[in-house]
Structures are given as C-alpha cells and as structure tokens.
Short mmCIF file of C-alpha atoms in Angstrom, two decimals:
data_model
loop_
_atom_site.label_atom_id
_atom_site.label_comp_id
_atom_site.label_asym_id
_atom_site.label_seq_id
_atom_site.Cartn_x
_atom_site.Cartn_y
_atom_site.Cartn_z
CA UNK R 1 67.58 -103.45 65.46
CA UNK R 2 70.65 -104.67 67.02
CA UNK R 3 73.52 -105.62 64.90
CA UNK R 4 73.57 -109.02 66.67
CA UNK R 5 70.11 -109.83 67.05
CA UNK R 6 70.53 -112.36 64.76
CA UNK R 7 73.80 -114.77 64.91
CA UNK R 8 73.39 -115.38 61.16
CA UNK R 9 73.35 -112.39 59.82
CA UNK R 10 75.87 -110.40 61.96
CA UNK R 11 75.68 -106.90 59.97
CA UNK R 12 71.73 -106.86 60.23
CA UNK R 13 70.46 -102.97 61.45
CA UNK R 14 73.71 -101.82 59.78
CA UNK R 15 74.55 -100.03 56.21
CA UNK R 16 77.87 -100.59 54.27
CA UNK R 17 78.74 -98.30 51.55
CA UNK R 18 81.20 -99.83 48.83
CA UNK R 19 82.72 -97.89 46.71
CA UNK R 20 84.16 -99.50 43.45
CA UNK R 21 81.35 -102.04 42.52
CA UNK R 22 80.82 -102.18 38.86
CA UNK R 23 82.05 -105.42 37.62
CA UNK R 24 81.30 -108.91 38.81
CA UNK R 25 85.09 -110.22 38.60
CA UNK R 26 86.19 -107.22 41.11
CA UNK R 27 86.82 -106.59 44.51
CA UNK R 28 83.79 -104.35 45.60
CA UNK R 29 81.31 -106.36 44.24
CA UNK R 30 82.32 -109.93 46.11
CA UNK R 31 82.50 -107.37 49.43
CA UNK R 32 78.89 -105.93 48.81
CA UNK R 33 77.84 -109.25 48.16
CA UNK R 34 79.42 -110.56 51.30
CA UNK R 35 78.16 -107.83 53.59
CA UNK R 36 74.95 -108.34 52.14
CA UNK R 37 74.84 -111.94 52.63
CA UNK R 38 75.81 -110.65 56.77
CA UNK R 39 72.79 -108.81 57.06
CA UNK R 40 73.71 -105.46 56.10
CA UNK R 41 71.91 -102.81 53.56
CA UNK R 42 74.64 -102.01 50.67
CA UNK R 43 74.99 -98.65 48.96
CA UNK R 44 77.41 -99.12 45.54
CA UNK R 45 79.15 -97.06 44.19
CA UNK R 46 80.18 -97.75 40.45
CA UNK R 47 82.04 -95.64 37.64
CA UNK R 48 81.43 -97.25 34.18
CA UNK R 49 83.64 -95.09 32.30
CA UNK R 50 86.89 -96.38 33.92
CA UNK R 51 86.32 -99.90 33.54
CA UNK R 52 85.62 -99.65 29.72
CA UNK R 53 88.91 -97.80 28.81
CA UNK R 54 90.79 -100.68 30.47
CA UNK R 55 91.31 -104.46 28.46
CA UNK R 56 89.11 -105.88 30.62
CA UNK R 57 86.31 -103.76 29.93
CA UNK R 58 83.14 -103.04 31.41
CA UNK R 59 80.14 -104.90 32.89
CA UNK R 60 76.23 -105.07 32.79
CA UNK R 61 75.61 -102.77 36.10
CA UNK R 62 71.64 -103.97 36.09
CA UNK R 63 73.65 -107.75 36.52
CA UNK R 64 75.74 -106.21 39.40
CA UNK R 65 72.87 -104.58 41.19
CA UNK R 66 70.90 -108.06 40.44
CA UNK R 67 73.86 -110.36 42.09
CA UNK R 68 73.87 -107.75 45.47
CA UNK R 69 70.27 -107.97 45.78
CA UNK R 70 70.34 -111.21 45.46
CA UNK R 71 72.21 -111.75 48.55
CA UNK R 72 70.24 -109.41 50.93
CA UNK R 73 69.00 -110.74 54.16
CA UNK R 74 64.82 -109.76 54.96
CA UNK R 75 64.73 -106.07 55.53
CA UNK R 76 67.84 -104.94 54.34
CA UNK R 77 67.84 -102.71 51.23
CA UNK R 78 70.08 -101.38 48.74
CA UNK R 79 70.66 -98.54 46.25
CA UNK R 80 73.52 -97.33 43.84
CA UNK R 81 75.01 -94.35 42.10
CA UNK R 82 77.74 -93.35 39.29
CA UNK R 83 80.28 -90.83 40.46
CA UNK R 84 83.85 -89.81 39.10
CA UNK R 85 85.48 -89.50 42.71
CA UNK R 86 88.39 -87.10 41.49
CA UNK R 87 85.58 -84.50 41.86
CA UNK R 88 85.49 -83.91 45.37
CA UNK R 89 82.06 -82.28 45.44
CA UNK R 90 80.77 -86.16 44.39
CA UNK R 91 82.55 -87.63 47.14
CA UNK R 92 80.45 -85.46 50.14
CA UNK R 93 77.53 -86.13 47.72
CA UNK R 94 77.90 -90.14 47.56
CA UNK R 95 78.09 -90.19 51.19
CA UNK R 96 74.79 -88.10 51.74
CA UNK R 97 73.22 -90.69 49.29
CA UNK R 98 74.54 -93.55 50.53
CA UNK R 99 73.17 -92.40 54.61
CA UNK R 100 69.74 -91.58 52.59
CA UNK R 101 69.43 -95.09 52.08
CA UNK R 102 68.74 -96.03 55.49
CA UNK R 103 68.91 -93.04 57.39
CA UNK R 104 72.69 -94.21 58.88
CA UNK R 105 75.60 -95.36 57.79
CA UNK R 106 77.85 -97.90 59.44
CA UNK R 107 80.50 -99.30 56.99
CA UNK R 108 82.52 -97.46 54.66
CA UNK R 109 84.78 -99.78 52.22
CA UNK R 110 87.15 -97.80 49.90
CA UNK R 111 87.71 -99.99 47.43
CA UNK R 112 87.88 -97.86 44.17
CA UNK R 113 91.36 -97.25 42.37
CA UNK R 114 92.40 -95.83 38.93
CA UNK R 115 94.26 -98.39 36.95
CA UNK R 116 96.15 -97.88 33.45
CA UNK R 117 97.97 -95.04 31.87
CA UNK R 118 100.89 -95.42 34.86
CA UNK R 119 104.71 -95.63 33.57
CA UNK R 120 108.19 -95.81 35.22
CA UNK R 121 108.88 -92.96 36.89
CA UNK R 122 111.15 -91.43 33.82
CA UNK R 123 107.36 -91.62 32.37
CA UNK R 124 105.75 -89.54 35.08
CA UNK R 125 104.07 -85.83 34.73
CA UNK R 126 102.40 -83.61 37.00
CA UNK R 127 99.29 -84.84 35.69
CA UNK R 128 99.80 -88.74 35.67
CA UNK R 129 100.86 -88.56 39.48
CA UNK R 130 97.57 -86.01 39.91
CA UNK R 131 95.26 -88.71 38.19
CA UNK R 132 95.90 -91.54 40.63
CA UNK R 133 96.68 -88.98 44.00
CA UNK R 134 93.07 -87.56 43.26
CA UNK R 135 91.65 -90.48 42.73
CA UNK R 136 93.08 -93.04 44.65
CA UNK R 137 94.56 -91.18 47.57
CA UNK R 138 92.87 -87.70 47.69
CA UNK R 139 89.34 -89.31 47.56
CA UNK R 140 90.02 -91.61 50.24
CA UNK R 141 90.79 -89.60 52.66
CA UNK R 142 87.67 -86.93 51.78
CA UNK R 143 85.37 -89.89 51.83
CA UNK R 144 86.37 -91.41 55.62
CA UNK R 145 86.11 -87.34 56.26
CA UNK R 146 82.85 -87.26 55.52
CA UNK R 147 82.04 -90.62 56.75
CA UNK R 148 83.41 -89.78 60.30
CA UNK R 149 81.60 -86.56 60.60
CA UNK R 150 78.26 -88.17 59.66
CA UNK R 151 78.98 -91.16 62.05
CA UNK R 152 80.53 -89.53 64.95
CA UNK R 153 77.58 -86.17 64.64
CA UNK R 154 81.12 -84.01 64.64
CA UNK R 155 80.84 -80.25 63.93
CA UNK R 156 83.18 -78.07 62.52
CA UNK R 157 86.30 -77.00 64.14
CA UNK R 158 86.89 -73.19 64.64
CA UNK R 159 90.67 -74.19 63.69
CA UNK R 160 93.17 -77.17 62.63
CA UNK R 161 94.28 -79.92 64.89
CA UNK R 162 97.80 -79.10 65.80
CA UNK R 163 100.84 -81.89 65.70
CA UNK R 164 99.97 -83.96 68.01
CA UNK R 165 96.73 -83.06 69.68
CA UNK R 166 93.74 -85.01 69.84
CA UNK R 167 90.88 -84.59 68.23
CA UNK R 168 89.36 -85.71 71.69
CA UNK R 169 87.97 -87.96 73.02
CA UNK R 170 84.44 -88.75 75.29
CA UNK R 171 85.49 -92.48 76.70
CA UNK R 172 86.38 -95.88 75.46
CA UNK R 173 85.24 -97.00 71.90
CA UNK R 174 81.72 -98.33 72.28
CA UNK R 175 82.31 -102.07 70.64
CA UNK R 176 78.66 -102.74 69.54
CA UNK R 177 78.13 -99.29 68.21
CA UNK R 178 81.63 -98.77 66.40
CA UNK R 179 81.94 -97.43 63.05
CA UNK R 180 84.03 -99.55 60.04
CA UNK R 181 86.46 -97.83 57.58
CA UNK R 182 88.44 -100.60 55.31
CA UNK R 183 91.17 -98.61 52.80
CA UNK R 184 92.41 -101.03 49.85
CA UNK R 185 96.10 -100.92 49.09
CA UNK R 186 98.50 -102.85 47.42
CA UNK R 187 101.71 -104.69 47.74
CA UNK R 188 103.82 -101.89 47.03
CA UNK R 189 105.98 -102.45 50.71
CA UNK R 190 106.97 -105.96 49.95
CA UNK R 191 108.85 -105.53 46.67
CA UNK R 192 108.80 -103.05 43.37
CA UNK R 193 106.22 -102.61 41.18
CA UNK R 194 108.25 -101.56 38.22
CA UNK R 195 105.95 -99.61 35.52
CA UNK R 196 103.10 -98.43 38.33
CA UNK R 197 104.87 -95.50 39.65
CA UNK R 198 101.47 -93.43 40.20
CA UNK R 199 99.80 -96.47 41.61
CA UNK R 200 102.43 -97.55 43.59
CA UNK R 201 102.77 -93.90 45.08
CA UNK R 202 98.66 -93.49 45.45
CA UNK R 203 98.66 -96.65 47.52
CA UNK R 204 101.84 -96.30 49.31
CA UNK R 205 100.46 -93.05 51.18
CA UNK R 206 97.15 -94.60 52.21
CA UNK R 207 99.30 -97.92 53.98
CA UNK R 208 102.10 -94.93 55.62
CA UNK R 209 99.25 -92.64 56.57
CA UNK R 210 96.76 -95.99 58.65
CA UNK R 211 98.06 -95.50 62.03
CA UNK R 212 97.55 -92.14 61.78
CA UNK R 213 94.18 -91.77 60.70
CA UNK R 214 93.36 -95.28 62.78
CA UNK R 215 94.45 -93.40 66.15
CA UNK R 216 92.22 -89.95 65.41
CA UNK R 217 89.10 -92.41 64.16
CA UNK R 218 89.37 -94.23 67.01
CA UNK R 219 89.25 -91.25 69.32
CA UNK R 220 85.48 -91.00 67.58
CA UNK R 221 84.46 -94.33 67.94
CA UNK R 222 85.69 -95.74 64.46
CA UNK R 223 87.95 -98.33 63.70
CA UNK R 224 90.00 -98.29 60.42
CA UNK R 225 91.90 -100.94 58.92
CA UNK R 226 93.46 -101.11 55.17
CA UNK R 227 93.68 -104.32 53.50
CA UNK R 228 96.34 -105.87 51.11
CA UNK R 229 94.35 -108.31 48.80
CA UNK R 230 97.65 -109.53 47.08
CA UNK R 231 97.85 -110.69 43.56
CA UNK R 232 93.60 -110.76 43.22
CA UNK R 233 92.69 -111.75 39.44
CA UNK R 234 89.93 -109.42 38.70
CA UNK R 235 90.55 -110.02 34.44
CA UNK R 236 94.07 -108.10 34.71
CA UNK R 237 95.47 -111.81 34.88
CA UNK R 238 93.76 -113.29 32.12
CA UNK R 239 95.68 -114.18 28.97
CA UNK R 240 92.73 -112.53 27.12
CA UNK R 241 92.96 -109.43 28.95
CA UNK R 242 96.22 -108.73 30.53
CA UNK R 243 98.66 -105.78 30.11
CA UNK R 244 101.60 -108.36 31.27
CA UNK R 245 103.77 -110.81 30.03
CA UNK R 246 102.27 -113.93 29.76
CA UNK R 247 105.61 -116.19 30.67
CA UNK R 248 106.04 -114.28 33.63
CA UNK R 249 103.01 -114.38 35.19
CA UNK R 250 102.84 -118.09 34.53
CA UNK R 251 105.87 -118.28 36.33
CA UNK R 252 104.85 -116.42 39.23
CA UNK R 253 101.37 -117.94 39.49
CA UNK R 254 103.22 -121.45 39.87
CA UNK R 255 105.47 -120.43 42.54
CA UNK R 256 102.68 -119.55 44.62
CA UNK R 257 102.00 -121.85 47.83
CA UNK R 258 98.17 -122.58 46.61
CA UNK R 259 99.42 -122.38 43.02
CA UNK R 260 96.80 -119.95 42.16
CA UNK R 261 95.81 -116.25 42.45
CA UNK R 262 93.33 -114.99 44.35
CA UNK R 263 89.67 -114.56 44.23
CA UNK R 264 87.43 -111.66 44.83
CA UNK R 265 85.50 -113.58 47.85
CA UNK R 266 89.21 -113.78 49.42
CA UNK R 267 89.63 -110.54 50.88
CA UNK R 268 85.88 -110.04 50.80
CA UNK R 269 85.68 -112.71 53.78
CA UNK R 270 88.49 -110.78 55.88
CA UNK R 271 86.60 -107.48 55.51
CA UNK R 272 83.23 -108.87 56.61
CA UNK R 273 84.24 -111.03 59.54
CA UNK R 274 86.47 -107.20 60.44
CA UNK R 275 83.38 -105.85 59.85
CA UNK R 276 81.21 -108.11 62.72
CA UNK R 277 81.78 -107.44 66.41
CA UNK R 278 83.93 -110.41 66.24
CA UNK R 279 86.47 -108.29 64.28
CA UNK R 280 86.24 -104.97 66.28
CA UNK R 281 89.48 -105.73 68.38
CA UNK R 282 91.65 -105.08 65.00
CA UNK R 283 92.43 -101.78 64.54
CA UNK R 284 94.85 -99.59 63.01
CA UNK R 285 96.42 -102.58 60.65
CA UNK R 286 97.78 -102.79 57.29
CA UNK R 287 96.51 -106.79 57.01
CA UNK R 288 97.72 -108.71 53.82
CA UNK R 289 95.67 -111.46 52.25
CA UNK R 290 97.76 -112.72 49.42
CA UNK R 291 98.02 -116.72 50.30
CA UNK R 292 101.62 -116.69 51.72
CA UNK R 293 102.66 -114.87 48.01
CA UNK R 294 105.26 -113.31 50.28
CA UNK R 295 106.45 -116.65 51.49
CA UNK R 296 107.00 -117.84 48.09
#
C-alpha cells in the first residue's frame, strides 16, 4: 500500500526500526510510539542490562511493547528484540529481524547510546573511549550499512570507494519511495560537556561525519539526517535520579526560554513529520530541537 494512501496515517505500508526503546521516559520509545501512531509497523530494539546499571534504572519491557502497540494504526504490526550492539554480529542480525517483520524496511532511527562510567579526559583509557566508540559510534555506522544495502538491493563491491568517488548513482532520489536514516547526537558543538569525554567524542563523530554519509545515502535513494534533542529529561534530570548537581541544573532549567526541559514526544514529532513525504526535502542536516536552550 502506498505510504500516502491515507492522509492520517502518513507512514502506513512502511516499517521503522528504533533502536533504543526500553524505557517509557526515553527517546526511542516516544519515536516508536509516534511512528506508530503515523501508520507505520515498529521493530524495537531494547537492551535491559544498560538501563539497570544507570540511577534511573530499568523498565517493565511487556509495558513498553504494550504502550507501542497501543498506538498502531489497522494493519500495521510490530515485534522486538534484546541485543548488546557493541557486538557487531547483533547489529547485521537486528536488521535481518527487524526486515522479517514485514518483509521491508523503510525507517531506521539510531537512537541507542551508552551513558555512565565517562570522566574528564585525565580519566580516559583505551577502554572507556572503546565502550562508547563501539557502541555509540561504531554501531551506528554498521547499522545504516546494513540498512542501506537491504534498502537500496546493493551488492558487494569487488573493492573500496576511493576519496572522492561515488558510490553511483541511477537518477534523482525517488521522493515517495525514499529510505529514512535519523542518527541521535548531542550538544557537544555548542559548548563543553565537562566530565563526558567518551560521550562527547562518540557523538561528536556521528554530527562531523552527516554530510558525508548524507551525500553517499543519497546517491542510493536514502536520506539521512541526525538530530540534536537538547537537554531531553529522560530521569537523568530528576532530583531522585540524577548524577548532577542539583543547584545547577535548577539554575539552568530556569534560564531556559520555556523554563523547562524537554520531553521525549519533542524530538519524536521532528523525526516523524522528517519521516513523511512532507519531510523528504531535508537532507544531510544536523537539526537541533532544544527550545532556543542555545538562545538562552
């Protein structure tokens, strides 16, 4: 069926796979539930173990699949799966599960990250900076790999693209039937992040490396764009649960123009309208969604 065969749900025919979705307060889930509510089927990915060695622990996955299902337009499906992504063998494997669902797969959104354990960098080692590369960085990359092969049907090159060839190229970017691949970084360009060295680095990379990878997906009919959520409180901003200093993020919450901090559903509403055809003429972008935090 035809993405756009029905006005309401924009994303119906098409399949999103999420990566990331395993608490109800986070990112991945209010962007499953969002392409859901569009129309689309949603594959999640999820990785308990991560969540519960942070403060703001864990949640009931049967409660996360429940909330996405809940939000699934009529014929639209969806189906999960726990992977450690620093393994890269998972990453080919979640993408082969997540096209099983439906036989295709539209949407990629790369929302997982590693969080915790970082330090300044007189606190780094070889395997701190490993830890978030492989999982942040490293895994990222593999999975719009894998996602663009299975997309664009592309076989195997005999050898690597050189500097500055294309990959190539068989005419202008079909808008109905274009691929989505959202990356999630942070706001490590607009000032320091003191004590998230790894992080900082992890994310850094995936906002230099965009118009790269944006101008060799878009030679196969994919469109890439990585999203800044800003200052999103997913628990790490709760007084109960945060790893900060109280005063100061008081302070910094006040000075914001809406005198708040985001939501989930914030950046979740930029990445499914980017997702629509209504959002295919973005491409290439690092777009930040932070309520004019910048501005402050």
């Amino acid at each position: 069926m035809s993405p756009s065969a029905s006005s309401g749900h924009p994303l119906q025919g098409r399949t999103a796979l999420v990566t990331g979705v395993s608490r109800r307060r986070g990112i991945g889930y209010a962007v499953a539930v969002e392409l859901a509510a569009l129309g689309a089927s949603v594959f999640l990915h999820h990785y308990g173990p991560h969540d519960e060695d942070q403060p703001w622990g864990g949640d009931d996955l049967d409660a996360v699949r429940a909330g996405v299902r809940a939000a699934l337009r009529d014929g639209a499906v969806t189906g999960d799966v726990s992977a450690d992504l620093r393994d890269a063998d998972a990453v080919e494997d979640l993408v082969d599960k997540a096209c099983a669902l439906t036989g295709r797969l539209d949407i990629l959104v790369c929302n997982h990250a590693r969080s915790g354990g970082d330090g300044s960098v007189l606190d780094m080692t070889a395997e701190t900076l490993d830890a978030f590369w492989d999982t942040n960085t490293r895994s990222t990359l593999l999975l719009t790999r894998h996602f663009a092969r299975r997309h664009a049907a592309t076989t195997e090159r005999t050898a690597p693209v050189r500097p500055g060839e294309h990959i190539g190229r068989a005419g202008p970017v079909d808008e109905r039937t274009a691929g989505r691949v959202f990356w999630i970084t942070s706001g490590q360009g607009a000032g320091p992040m003191r004590g998230e060295v790894a992080y900082a680095t992890s994310k850094a990379a995936l906002a230099g490396v965009t118009p790269t990878v944006a101008a060799e997906l878009l030679e196969l009919g994919i469109v890439l764009n990585t999203i800044n959520p800003g200052p999103v409180n997913t628990g790490y901003l709760d007084p109960g649960t945060t790893d900060r200093s109280l005063e100061e993020l008081e302070s910094w919450r006040e000075a914001t123009p809406f005198g708040r901090w985001g939501r989930p559903a914030d950046p979740a509403r930029l990445i499914g309208w980017l997702a629509t055809d209504q959002g295919v003429w973005v491409a290439g972008q690092v777009l930040t969604t932070d309520g004019g935090l910048g501005l402050a």
